[in-house]
Tab-separated table of C-alpha atoms in Angstrom:
chain	number	residue	atom	x	y	z
A	2	MET	CA	25.965	51.784	-86.935
A	3	LYS	CA	23.234	49.202	-87.365
A	4	GLU	CA	21.435	47.651	-84.411
A	5	LYS	CA	22.959	44.268	-85.159
A	6	GLU	CA	26.371	45.792	-84.874
A	7	ILE	CA	25.524	47.430	-81.617
A	8	ILE	CA	24.297	44.157	-80.240
A	9	LYS	CA	27.431	42.438	-81.396
A	10	ILE	CA	29.564	44.944	-79.552
A	11	LEU	CA	27.480	44.582	-76.418
A	12	GLN	CA	27.730	40.820	-76.602
A	13	SER	CA	31.485	40.962	-77.145
A	14	VAL	CA	32.038	41.665	-73.448
A	15	ARG	CA	30.218	38.689	-72.104
A	16	GLY	CA	31.954	36.511	-69.591
A	17	GLU	CA	32.659	36.804	-65.937
A	18	VAL	CA	35.336	38.662	-64.048
A	19	ASP	CA	36.575	37.877	-60.605
A	20	ALA	CA	38.372	39.755	-57.873
A	21	PRO	CA	39.542	37.130	-55.396
A	22	ALA	CA	40.794	39.432	-52.653
A	23	HIS	CA	37.618	41.490	-52.713
A	24	ARG	CA	35.554	38.352	-52.917
A	25	ALA	CA	37.171	36.768	-49.866
A	26	HIS	CA	36.938	39.869	-47.731
A	27	LEU	CA	33.414	40.693	-48.795
A	28	ARG	CA	32.321	37.145	-48.162
A	29	ARG	CA	33.620	37.315	-44.640
A	30	ALA	CA	32.085	40.745	-44.088
A	31	VAL	CA	28.638	39.734	-45.409
A	32	LEU	CA	28.499	36.485	-43.457
A	33	SER	CA	29.523	38.216	-40.238
A	34	GLN	CA	26.540	40.524	-40.504
A	35	LYS	CA	23.463	39.878	-38.493
A	36	GLU	CA	20.366	38.942	-40.353
A	37	LYS	CA	17.642	41.482	-40.480
A	38	GLY	CA	15.545	41.311	-37.365
A	39	GLU	CA	17.513	38.432	-35.936
A	40	GLY	CA	16.847	37.746	-32.312
A	41	VAL	CA	14.038	38.500	-29.940
A	42	PHE	CA	12.361	41.187	-31.993
A	43	ALA	CA	12.214	38.950	-35.079
A	44	ALA	CA	10.281	36.390	-33.133
A	45	LEU	CA	7.924	39.089	-31.940
A	46	ARG	CA	7.532	40.819	-35.312
A	47	PRO	CA	4.209	39.224	-36.191
A	48	TYR	CA	2.781	40.566	-32.963
A	49	THR	CA	4.190	44.068	-33.189
A	50	HIS	CA	0.782	45.490	-33.868
A	51	ILE	CA	-0.258	44.230	-30.475
A	52	ILE	CA	2.718	45.782	-28.799
A	53	SER	CA	2.655	49.056	-30.711
A	54	MET	CA	-0.923	49.678	-29.726
A	55	ASN	CA	0.429	50.700	-26.387
A	56	ARG	CA	4.127	50.964	-26.564
A	57	TYR	CA	4.882	51.747	-23.003
A	58	TYR	CA	2.007	50.299	-21.093
A	59	PHE	CA	1.561	46.640	-21.825
A	60	SER	CA	-1.735	45.354	-20.598
A	61	ILE	CA	-1.807	42.182	-18.637
A	62	GLY	CA	-3.757	40.658	-21.553
A	63	THR	CA	-0.995	41.476	-24.041
A	64	VAL	CA	1.701	40.105	-21.867
A	65	ALA	CA	-0.370	36.984	-21.353
A	66	ALA	CA	-0.932	36.688	-25.119
A	67	VAL	CA	2.771	37.012	-25.877
A	68	ALA	CA	3.603	34.536	-23.128
A	69	ALA	CA	1.094	32.091	-24.576
A	70	ILE	CA	2.642	32.452	-27.960
A	71	ALA	CA	6.053	31.830	-26.491
A	72	VAL	CA	4.784	28.669	-24.830
A	73	VAL	CA	3.292	27.453	-28.120
A	74	VAL	CA	6.533	28.192	-29.978
A	75	ALA	CA	8.512	26.436	-27.308
A	76	MET	CA	6.310	23.394	-27.615
A	77	SER	CA	6.386	23.264	-31.363
A	78	PRO	CA	8.018	20.272	-33.018
A	79	ILE	CA	10.777	22.469	-34.420
A	80	SER	CA	11.936	23.642	-31.070
A	81	SER	CA	11.509	20.250	-29.455
A	82	GLY	CA	14.291	18.828	-31.595
A	83	VAL	CA	12.127	16.399	-33.559
A	84	ALA	CA	13.045	17.193	-37.136
A	85	SER	CA	10.920	16.286	-40.115
A	86	ALA	CA	12.600	14.614	-43.066
A	87	GLU	CA	12.697	17.933	-44.933
A	88	GLU	CA	14.239	19.683	-41.938
A	89	GLN	CA	16.750	16.908	-41.675
A	90	VAL	CA	17.707	17.447	-45.332
A	91	ASN	CA	18.066	21.157	-44.699
A	92	ARG	CA	20.335	20.486	-41.737
A	93	ALA	CA	22.358	18.082	-43.825
A	94	PHE	CA	22.600	20.695	-46.532
A	95	THR	CA	23.744	23.316	-44.096
A	96	ARG	CA	26.336	20.889	-42.785
A	97	ALA	CA	27.404	19.986	-46.295
A	98	VAL	CA	28.169	23.584	-47.160
A	99	GLN	CA	29.906	24.186	-43.864
A	100	ILE	CA	32.492	21.461	-44.139
A	101	SER	CA	35.683	22.154	-46.038
A	102	PRO	CA	35.735	21.479	-49.764
A	103	GLU	CA	38.471	18.898	-49.182
A	104	MET	CA	36.385	17.053	-46.625
A	105	ARG	CA	33.353	17.210	-48.863
A	106	ALA	CA	35.339	15.830	-51.755
A	107	GLN	CA	36.599	13.017	-49.606
A	108	LEU	CA	33.131	12.103	-48.377
A	109	GLU	CA	31.785	12.371	-51.859
A	110	GLY	CA	34.474	9.981	-52.933
A	111	ASN	CA	33.247	7.543	-50.313
A	112	MET	CA	29.649	8.055	-51.214
A	113	LYS	CA	30.349	8.003	-54.923
A	114	ALA	CA	27.802	10.731	-55.225
A	115	ASP	CA	27.604	14.452	-55.320
A	116	MET	CA	26.530	15.514	-51.819
A	117	LEU	CA	24.624	18.665	-52.730
A	118	GLU	CA	22.949	17.006	-55.716
A	119	THR	CA	21.958	14.110	-53.531
A	120	LEU	CA	20.400	16.399	-50.968
A	121	LYS	CA	18.710	18.336	-53.700
A	122	GLU	CA	17.083	15.192	-55.146
A	123	ALA	CA	16.153	14.040	-51.625
A	124	LYS	CA	14.488	17.353	-50.913
A	125	ALA	CA	12.535	17.229	-54.150
A	126	ALA	CA	11.384	13.658	-53.673
A	127	PRO	CA	7.706	13.418	-52.810
A	128	ASP	CA	8.229	10.243	-50.741
A	129	LEU	CA	11.109	11.564	-48.663
A	130	LYS	CA	10.890	10.200	-45.133
A	131	ILE	CA	12.974	9.409	-42.136
A	132	MET	CA	13.884	5.771	-41.909
A	133	THR	CA	14.621	4.032	-38.667
A	134	ARG	CA	17.658	1.915	-38.263
A	135	GLU	CA	15.452	-1.130	-37.985
A	136	GLU	CA	13.745	-0.253	-41.231
A	137	TYR	CA	17.040	0.250	-42.910
A	138	GLU	CA	18.341	-3.041	-41.720
A	139	LYS	CA	15.257	-4.801	-42.964
A	140	ASP	CA	15.100	-3.010	-46.290
A	141	GLY	CA	18.820	-3.035	-46.765
A	142	GLN	CA	19.070	-6.779	-46.566
A	143	LEU	CA	19.754	-8.411	-49.856
A	144	THR	CA	19.278	-12.061	-50.498
A	145	PHE	CA	20.742	-13.503	-53.619
A	146	SER	CA	19.844	-16.872	-54.943
A	147	SER	CA	22.126	-19.194	-56.776
A	148	ALA	CA	21.407	-20.244	-60.306
A	149	ASN	CA	19.443	-23.322	-59.334
A	150	GLY	CA	17.640	-21.506	-56.570
A	151	ASN	CA	18.921	-23.822	-53.849
A	152	GLN	CA	21.582	-21.609	-52.493
A	153	SER	CA	21.396	-18.096	-51.285
A	154	ILE	CA	23.597	-15.407	-49.863
A	155	THR	CA	22.231	-12.772	-47.661
A	156	VAL	CA	23.987	-9.499	-47.091
A	157	GLN	CA	22.630	-7.604	-44.220
A	158	GLY	CA	22.914	-3.915	-44.730
A	159	MET	CA	23.377	-2.561	-41.300
A	160	ALA	CA	24.795	-4.262	-38.335
A	161	GLY	CA	26.815	-3.476	-35.293
A	162	ALA	CA	28.257	-0.038	-35.594
A	163	GLY	CA	26.020	0.787	-38.455
A	164	MET	CA	28.232	0.058	-41.407
A	165	PRO	CA	26.375	0.529	-44.528
A	166	MET	CA	26.396	-2.238	-47.047
A	167	ALA	CA	26.335	0.365	-49.796
A	168	GLY	CA	28.277	-0.849	-52.694
A	169	THR	CA	29.598	-3.992	-51.099
A	170	LEU	CA	30.493	-7.022	-53.100
A	171	GLU	CA	32.141	-5.379	-55.997
A	172	ALA	CA	34.040	-8.209	-57.509
A	173	GLU	CA	37.391	-7.709	-59.059
A	174	GLU	CA	35.989	-9.042	-62.302
A	175	GLY	CA	32.879	-6.996	-61.980
A	176	ALA	CA	29.775	-7.458	-59.940
A	177	GLU	CA	27.833	-9.365	-62.470
A	178	ASP	CA	30.643	-11.833	-63.081
A	179	MET	CA	31.233	-12.318	-59.418
A	180	MET	CA	27.676	-13.040	-58.581
A	181	PHE	CA	27.280	-15.227	-61.590
A	182	THR	CA	30.350	-17.158	-60.614
A	183	ALA	CA	29.255	-17.333	-57.031
A	184	SER	CA	25.942	-18.723	-58.022
A	185	ALA	CA	27.367	-21.194	-60.423
A	186	THR	CA	30.101	-22.545	-58.267
A	187	ALA	CA	28.591	-22.246	-54.861
A	188	ILE	CA	28.732	-25.390	-52.791
A	189	PRO	CA	27.009	-25.872	-49.472
A	190	ALA	CA	29.564	-25.310	-46.761
A	191	GLY	CA	27.845	-23.949	-43.791
A	192	LYS	CA	28.080	-20.275	-43.191
A	193	ILE	CA	30.728	-17.906	-44.226
A	194	GLY	CA	28.830	-15.126	-42.647
A	195	GLY	CA	29.149	-13.441	-39.315
A	196	ALA	CA	32.394	-11.824	-40.332
A	197	THR	CA	33.147	-8.775	-38.334
A	198	PHE	CA	35.243	-6.056	-39.827
A	199	SER	CA	37.470	-3.784	-37.873
A	200	SER	CA	36.362	-0.684	-39.734
A	201	GLY	CA	32.813	-1.197	-38.694
A	202	THR	CA	30.571	-4.156	-38.383
A	203	MET	CA	29.175	-5.894	-41.309
A	204	VAL	CA	27.485	-9.208	-41.142
A	205	ILE	CA	27.476	-11.447	-44.100
A	206	ASN	CA	25.205	-14.414	-43.717
A	207	SER	CA	25.316	-16.987	-46.317
A	208	ASP	CA	24.387	-20.574	-46.981
A	209	ILE	CA	26.950	-20.883	-49.624
A	210	LYS	CA	30.637	-20.991	-49.906
A	211	LEU	CA	32.551	-19.573	-52.783
A	212	ALA	CA	34.503	-22.194	-54.590
A	213	THR	CA	37.147	-19.707	-55.461
A	214	GLY	CA	37.702	-19.056	-51.803
A	215	THR	CA	37.515	-15.327	-51.760
A	216	PHE	CA	35.509	-12.487	-53.034
A	217	SER	CA	36.127	-8.886	-52.670
A	218	GLY	CA	33.765	-6.017	-52.127
A	219	THR	CA	33.750	-2.506	-51.039
A	220	THR	CA	32.644	-0.840	-47.880
A	221	ALA	CA	33.713	2.145	-45.923
A	222	ALA	CA	36.884	2.394	-43.923
A	223	ASN	CA	38.294	5.840	-44.232
A	224	SER	CA	39.458	8.161	-41.544
A	225	SER	CA	36.908	10.724	-42.707
A	226	TRP	CA	34.076	8.243	-42.680
A	227	SER	CA	31.806	7.988	-39.710
A	228	ALA	CA	28.927	5.654	-39.298
A	229	PRO	CA	25.542	6.937	-40.206
A	230	VAL	CA	23.082	7.319	-37.320
A	231	LYS	CA	20.181	8.759	-39.270
A	232	TYR	CA	18.598	7.540	-42.416
A	233	LEU	CA	16.413	9.146	-45.021
A	234	SER	CA	14.713	7.219	-47.725
A	235	TYR	CA	13.282	8.477	-50.961
A	236	THR	CA	12.880	7.547	-54.589
A	237	ASP	CA	15.335	9.270	-56.799
A	238	PRO	CA	14.353	10.882	-60.148
A	239	GLU	CA	15.234	7.651	-61.924
A	240	GLY	CA	12.887	5.646	-59.778
A	241	ARG	CA	15.510	4.024	-57.615
A	242	LYS	CA	14.907	3.464	-53.933
A	243	THR	CA	17.527	5.457	-52.184
A	244	VAL	CA	18.777	5.595	-48.667
A	245	LEU	CA	20.840	8.501	-47.505
A	246	GLY	CA	22.826	8.097	-44.308
A	247	LEU	CA	23.780	10.980	-42.102
A	248	ASP	CA	26.276	10.951	-39.283
A	249	GLU	CA	25.664	12.398	-35.874
A	250	ASN	CA	26.548	15.879	-37.152
A	251	ASP	CA	24.079	15.537	-40.004
A	252	THR	CA	26.828	15.120	-42.534
A	253	PRO	CA	25.816	12.875	-45.444
A	254	VAL	CA	28.113	9.905	-45.303
A	255	PHE	CA	26.601	7.340	-47.557
A	256	LYS	CA	24.097	6.832	-50.263
A	257	LEU	CA	22.599	3.635	-51.469
A	258	SER	CA	20.403	3.402	-54.492
A	259	THR	CA	18.917	0.193	-55.733
A	260	LEU	CA	16.229	-0.648	-58.121
A	261	ASN	CA	14.618	-3.098	-55.852
A	262	MET	CA	16.210	-3.799	-52.538
A	263	GLY	CA	15.927	-7.289	-51.239
A	264	ASP	CA	14.762	-8.759	-54.525
A	265	ALA	CA	17.017	-11.473	-55.760
A	266	LYS	CA	15.738	-11.171	-59.277
A	267	GLU	CA	16.955	-7.629	-59.419
A	268	MET	CA	20.265	-8.505	-57.920
A	269	GLY	CA	22.259	-8.092	-61.049
A	270	LYS	CA	20.903	-4.695	-61.684
A	271	ASP	CA	21.198	-3.832	-58.053
A	272	MET	CA	24.777	-4.754	-57.970
A	273	ILE	CA	25.503	-2.552	-60.975
A	274	GLU	CA	23.792	0.270	-59.210
A	275	MET	CA	25.538	-0.449	-55.991
A	276	LYS	CA	28.860	-0.435	-57.660
A	277	ALA	CA	28.426	3.220	-58.158
A	278	HIS	CA	28.153	3.662	-54.417
A	279	ALA	CA	30.920	1.419	-53.288
A	280	VAL	CA	32.967	2.778	-50.456
A	281	GLN	CA	35.562	0.340	-49.120
A	282	VAL	CA	37.254	-2.793	-50.005
A	283	ILE	CA	36.828	-5.818	-47.851
A	284	LYS	CA	38.007	-9.304	-48.325
A	285	VAL	CA	36.366	-12.344	-46.950
A	286	ASN	CA	37.941	-15.712	-47.169
A	287	THR	CA	36.105	-18.945	-47.093
A	288	GLY	CA	36.457	-19.144	-43.337
A	289	GLY	CA	34.634	-15.879	-42.973
A	290	GLU	CA	37.560	-13.849	-41.690
A	291	ALA	CA	37.990	-10.298	-42.692
A	292	LYS	CA	41.310	-8.966	-43.801
B	11	MET	CA	15.994	27.123	-65.848
B	12	SER	CA	13.990	24.753	-63.641
B	13	ASP	CA	17.141	22.906	-62.627
B	14	GLU	CA	18.720	26.150	-61.626
B	15	ILE	CA	15.643	27.107	-59.602
B	16	ALA	CA	15.558	23.699	-57.892
B	17	ARG	CA	19.218	24.022	-57.000
B	18	ASP	CA	18.744	27.584	-55.789
B	19	ARG	CA	15.778	26.514	-53.666
B	20	ALA	CA	17.966	24.110	-51.807
B	21	TYR	CA	20.621	26.760	-51.252
B	22	VAL	CA	18.144	29.393	-50.141
B	23	ASP	CA	16.400	26.979	-47.782
B	24	ALA	CA	19.725	26.144	-46.262
B	25	ALA	CA	20.673	29.833	-45.944
B	26	ARG	CA	17.383	30.525	-44.200
B	27	GLN	CA	18.157	27.791	-41.691
B	28	ASN	CA	21.770	28.764	-41.208
B	29	PRO	CA	23.250	32.109	-42.288
B	30	GLU	CA	26.596	30.508	-43.002
B	31	ALA	CA	25.032	28.573	-45.833
B	32	PHE	CA	24.529	31.871	-47.593
B	33	GLY	CA	28.222	31.558	-48.420
B	34	ILE	CA	27.455	29.073	-51.165
B	35	ILE	CA	25.059	31.541	-52.774
B	36	PHE	CA	27.703	34.188	-52.515
B	37	ASP	CA	30.295	31.957	-54.121
B	38	LEU	CA	27.930	31.034	-56.906
B	39	TYR	CA	26.906	34.519	-57.865
B	40	TYR	CA	29.677	36.888	-56.828
B	41	SER	CA	31.356	36.904	-60.240
B	42	LYS	CA	28.120	37.290	-62.112
B	43	ILE	CA	27.010	40.291	-60.120
B	44	LEU	CA	30.451	41.854	-60.179
B	45	SER	CA	30.633	41.439	-63.917
B	46	TYR	CA	27.168	42.915	-64.349
B	47	ALA	CA	27.953	45.882	-62.140
B	48	LEU	CA	31.268	46.463	-63.882
B	49	ARG	CA	29.728	46.397	-67.309
B	50	ARG	CA	26.887	48.672	-66.259
B	51	THR	CA	29.022	51.257	-64.490
B	52	GLY	CA	32.453	50.870	-66.143
B	53	ASP	CA	33.841	51.750	-62.723
B	54	ALA	CA	35.635	48.954	-60.865
B	55	SER	CA	35.469	50.622	-57.468
B	56	LEU	CA	31.786	51.395	-57.799
B	57	ALA	CA	31.088	47.920	-59.177
B	58	GLN	CA	32.695	46.362	-56.102
B	59	ASP	CA	30.611	48.569	-53.846
B	60	ILE	CA	27.457	47.621	-55.678
B	61	VAL	CA	28.317	43.959	-55.267
B	62	ALA	CA	28.878	44.513	-51.559
B	63	GLU	CA	25.564	46.274	-51.144
B	64	THR	CA	23.782	43.636	-53.185
B	65	PHE	CA	25.036	40.670	-51.130
B	66	SER	CA	24.664	42.537	-47.935
B	67	LYS	CA	20.995	43.233	-48.610
B	68	ALA	CA	20.362	39.778	-49.933
B	69	PHE	CA	21.885	38.248	-46.827
B	70	LYS	CA	19.822	40.366	-44.538
B	71	ASN	CA	16.631	39.760	-46.370
B	72	VAL	CA	16.936	36.209	-47.573
B	73	LYS	CA	14.161	35.102	-45.233
B	74	GLN	CA	11.805	37.571	-46.840
B	75	PHE	CA	12.697	36.539	-50.367
B	76	THR	CA	9.806	35.056	-52.334
B	77	TRP	CA	10.074	32.917	-55.409
B	78	ARG	CA	8.698	34.320	-58.646
B	79	GLY	CA	9.440	31.509	-61.033
B	80	ALA	CA	12.941	32.714	-61.734
B	81	PRO	CA	16.334	31.753	-60.357
B	82	PHE	CA	17.547	33.320	-57.173
B	83	SER	CA	20.072	35.269	-59.179
B	84	SER	CA	17.199	37.303	-60.605
B	85	TRP	CA	16.663	38.802	-57.181
B	86	LEU	CA	20.353	39.593	-56.948
B	87	TYR	CA	20.302	41.291	-60.310
B	88	ARG	CA	17.279	43.234	-59.203
B	89	ILE	CA	19.016	44.450	-56.049
B	90	ALA	CA	22.160	45.253	-58.042
B	91	GLY	CA	20.059	47.116	-60.631
B	92	ASN	CA	18.402	49.207	-57.915
B	93	GLU	CA	21.804	49.987	-56.438
B	94	ILE	CA	23.022	51.161	-59.840
B	95	LYS	CA	19.961	53.325	-60.253
B	96	MET	CA	20.546	54.828	-56.825
B	97	HIS	CA	24.084	55.615	-57.831
B	98	LEU	CA	22.918	57.267	-61.024
B	99	ARG	CA	20.670	59.516	-58.945
B	100	ARG	CA	23.121	60.036	-56.148
B	101	PRO	CA	26.645	59.372	-57.384
B	102	HIS	CA	28.591	59.989	-54.222
B	103	ARG	CA	28.202	56.997	-51.988
B	104	SER	CA	30.138	55.571	-49.130
B	105	VAL	CA	32.366	52.603	-49.764
B	106	SER	CA	30.182	49.740	-48.717
B	107	LEU	CA	32.807	47.062	-47.993
B	108	GLU	CA	34.422	49.334	-45.461
B	109	ARG	CA	31.057	50.327	-44.157
B	110	LEU	CA	30.060	46.710	-43.800
B	111	THR	CA	33.008	45.808	-41.739
B	112	ASP	CA	33.869	46.587	-38.193
B	113	ALA	CA	36.669	48.927	-37.307
B	114	GLY	CA	39.142	46.096	-36.895
B	115	PHE	CA	38.388	44.462	-40.224
B	116	ASP	CA	41.369	43.964	-42.436
B	117	VAL	CA	40.310	45.167	-45.836
B	118	ALA	CA	43.546	44.103	-47.520
B	119	ALA	CA	43.510	47.477	-49.236
B	120	GLN	CA	46.496	46.848	-51.417
B	121	GLU	CA	45.210	43.630	-52.905
B	122	ILE	CA	41.786	45.046	-53.503
B	123	ALA	CA	43.248	48.205	-55.019
B	124	THR	CA	45.296	46.122	-57.431
B	125	GLU	CA	42.222	44.185	-58.391
B	126	ARG	CA	40.352	47.380	-59.011
B	127	GLU	CA	43.106	48.548	-61.344
B	128	LEU	CA	42.892	45.284	-63.282
B	129	LEU	CA	39.111	45.519	-63.448
B	130	SER	CA	39.326	49.100	-64.579
B	131	ASP	CA	41.733	48.149	-67.269
B	132	LEU	CA	39.430	45.395	-68.336
B	133	ALA	CA	36.428	47.686	-68.427
B	134	SER	CA	38.212	50.188	-70.633
B	135	ARG	CA	40.124	47.850	-72.883
B	136	ASP	CA	37.597	47.588	-75.678
B	137	LYS	CA	37.275	51.134	-77.075
B	138	GLU	CA	34.311	50.287	-79.231
B	139	PHE	CA	32.451	48.875	-76.232
B	140	VAL	CA	33.328	51.902	-74.124
B	141	GLN	CA	31.911	54.145	-76.845
B	142	VAL	CA	28.685	52.113	-76.907
B	143	MET	CA	28.437	52.193	-73.103
B	144	LYS	CA	28.978	55.966	-73.048
B	145	SER	CA	26.016	56.329	-75.354
B	146	LEU	CA	23.984	53.768	-73.430
B	147	LYS	CA	24.479	55.747	-70.224
B	148	LYS	CA	22.733	58.670	-71.861
B	149	LEU	CA	19.520	56.669	-72.093
B	150	GLY	CA	17.066	56.260	-69.247
B	151	SER	CA	18.038	53.781	-66.587
B	152	ARG	CA	15.268	51.420	-67.585
B	153	TYR	CA	16.644	51.185	-71.104
B	154	GLN	CA	20.160	50.673	-69.833
B	155	GLU	CA	18.994	47.941	-67.555
B	156	VAL	CA	17.089	45.836	-70.092
B	157	ILE	CA	19.733	46.223	-72.791
B	158	ALA	CA	22.473	45.192	-70.411
B	159	LEU	CA	20.525	42.243	-69.080
B	160	ARG	CA	19.508	41.032	-72.528
B	161	TYR	CA	22.711	41.427	-74.512
B	162	MET	CA	25.486	41.415	-71.942
B	163	GLU	CA	24.044	39.079	-69.316
B	164	GLU	CA	22.234	36.888	-71.777
B	165	LYS	CA	18.972	36.930	-69.858
B	166	GLU	CA	15.728	35.806	-71.438
B	167	VAL	CA	12.952	38.322	-71.722
B	168	GLY	CA	10.883	36.433	-69.133
B	169	GLU	CA	13.649	36.611	-66.559
B	170	ILE	CA	14.315	40.282	-67.302
B	171	ALA	CA	10.625	40.883	-66.643
B	172	VAL	CA	11.004	39.314	-63.212
B	173	ILE	CA	14.182	41.255	-62.533
B	174	ILE	CA	12.792	44.671	-63.394
B	175	GLY	CA	9.259	43.908	-62.211
B	176	ALA	CA	7.524	44.511	-65.547
B	177	ARG	CA	5.569	42.538	-68.123
B	178	GLU	CA	7.369	40.703	-70.857
B	179	GLY	CA	5.731	42.944	-73.454
B	180	THR	CA	7.111	45.961	-71.674
B	181	VAL	CA	10.560	44.427	-71.707
B	182	ARG	CA	10.358	43.782	-75.452
B	183	SER	CA	9.160	47.311	-76.044
B	184	LEU	CA	11.959	48.724	-73.891
B	185	LEU	CA	14.504	46.654	-75.767
B	186	SER	CA	13.231	47.743	-79.136
B	187	ARG	CA	12.993	51.443	-78.263
B	188	GLY	CA	16.197	51.298	-76.286
B	189	LEU	CA	18.221	49.979	-79.182
B	190	ALA	CA	16.757	52.591	-81.525
B	191	LYS	CA	17.684	55.307	-79.050
B	192	LEU	CA	21.117	53.876	-78.583
B	193	ARG	CA	21.667	53.898	-82.279
B	194	GLN	CA	20.660	57.552	-82.375
B	195	GLU	CA	22.972	58.350	-79.525
B	196	LEU	CA	25.853	56.602	-81.251
B	197	ARG	CA	25.192	58.548	-84.417
B	198	ALA	CA	25.188	61.877	-82.594
B	199	PRO	CA	28.790	61.895	-81.400
B	200	MET	CA	29.929	60.687	-84.786
B	201	GLN	CA	28.072	63.515	-86.472
B	202	GLN	CA	29.484	65.952	-83.955
B	203	THR	CA	32.979	64.729	-84.661
B	204	ALA	CA	32.375	64.999	-88.346
B	205	THR	CA	31.156	68.583	-87.995
B	206	GLU	CA	34.193	69.419	-86.001
B	207	ARG	CA	36.408	67.914	-88.653
B	208	ILE	CA	34.577	69.696	-91.480
B	209	THR	CA	35.212	72.983	-89.712
B	210	THR	CA	38.881	72.120	-89.571
B	211	GLY	CA	38.863	71.036	-93.186
B	212	GLU	CA	39.245	67.263	-92.793
B	213	GLY	CA	35.686	66.020	-92.650
B	214	ARG	CA	34.667	64.777	-96.049
B	215	SER	CA	35.662	61.122	-95.621
B	216	VAL	CA	34.074	60.994	-92.187
B	217	LEU	CA	30.762	62.335	-93.535
B	218	SER	CA	30.693	59.685	-96.196
B	219	VAL	CA	31.101	57.023	-93.524
B	220	ILE	CA	28.159	58.409	-91.620
B	221	LYS	CA	25.969	58.348	-94.722
B	222	GLN	CA	26.830	54.743	-95.363
B	223	ASN	CA	25.607	53.910	-91.879
């Protein structure tokens, strides 16, 4: 038999096998184990050489040294609950893998993004940082100008209960058409903004009124959706500014990516981007009421 | 491969923070490691034990794991490979799933036994492959390992080098010599069979086949 034939035979059995019952039981068994060195001794492992020098008779100095270390550890940022952006992503990742696949799928449907992939890109981003709510509100505000530049519509990203504006304003005809129409037909009519929505709070401030009377958009109102209370910002691999919102349990609940937030000139592109992250349908009539 | 590494990094970081997150690594690689162990050993029960030992060790030591420019799975293959070697040296081992679990753990023996039968059937279905594997097992464990990783698991030479802890040149050399040895091993039983047949008066056609090869 030639070597090529041998290789062919070896390659003929490629592919993966599975054993679901064994898999399920082994998974449970493995995860119920304790990690190596977990607990008190793991924390002391770096100092075992100090302890093992005199196993039974700790000197006062050694005890003091260990106590000092314990104080330093206790005062460290990690233990004080102030998480860095990277730690926050790690926590979010842990949370993301803990929730049920059904819940994850539902949240991903809302986010219009793969949760784990989003966290992965956030973690890899060199400019990953924690964003305050104030920063988000400021950065998340979009102002769109009408065609002649006289009119503008401002959509404030976060307000009240912290409803994201992610993906709002998706017109039935398509975002570009809607905004184009809005710009072209807008007539001064006071404000249509200030609308408060039962699913959260979103403020839409505008100096314009839509001639057609209504426009529709998307925002979040789903039983599985909870308002974000933490924000992370980063630039995604395609250069888009991205905001990732986490709820109080560190679960990723929304993602907003725009090419240039707040820049009216980029509005069209932004809207296309935002469409991908749309999360709920809202309707606003010319009187500013939400349905 | 860099995408895989980046993804694995996120998973491993999460597992280091929270042991439960190791579950996603388990889900991702269980089938791969089981398949590898099954192909290497041809024994479903043993393959399952090797998988159990592999993930058990990985779980316990994930905080000590260091990246070597290869996916996380390379480390799992390495652990599994070591477990297989240990078995080759010391065939009688305890059943690790049972050992892993507490006394009250429900092993679902019947289901797992059924799966083992199916896996055993799978492992022995292709007679030609079984013959090659029998011969492969006669080679040194190092040869077995690189041949299995390269041709059955589709690993690149670079990754195999990481898995077995050797230089790439060494891997290439092991592959080349291993295949030559395997070919010799495969020839031996055929010649032996032919000799047996000649002595019983039915060997001429078999001998001619051997010469052609």
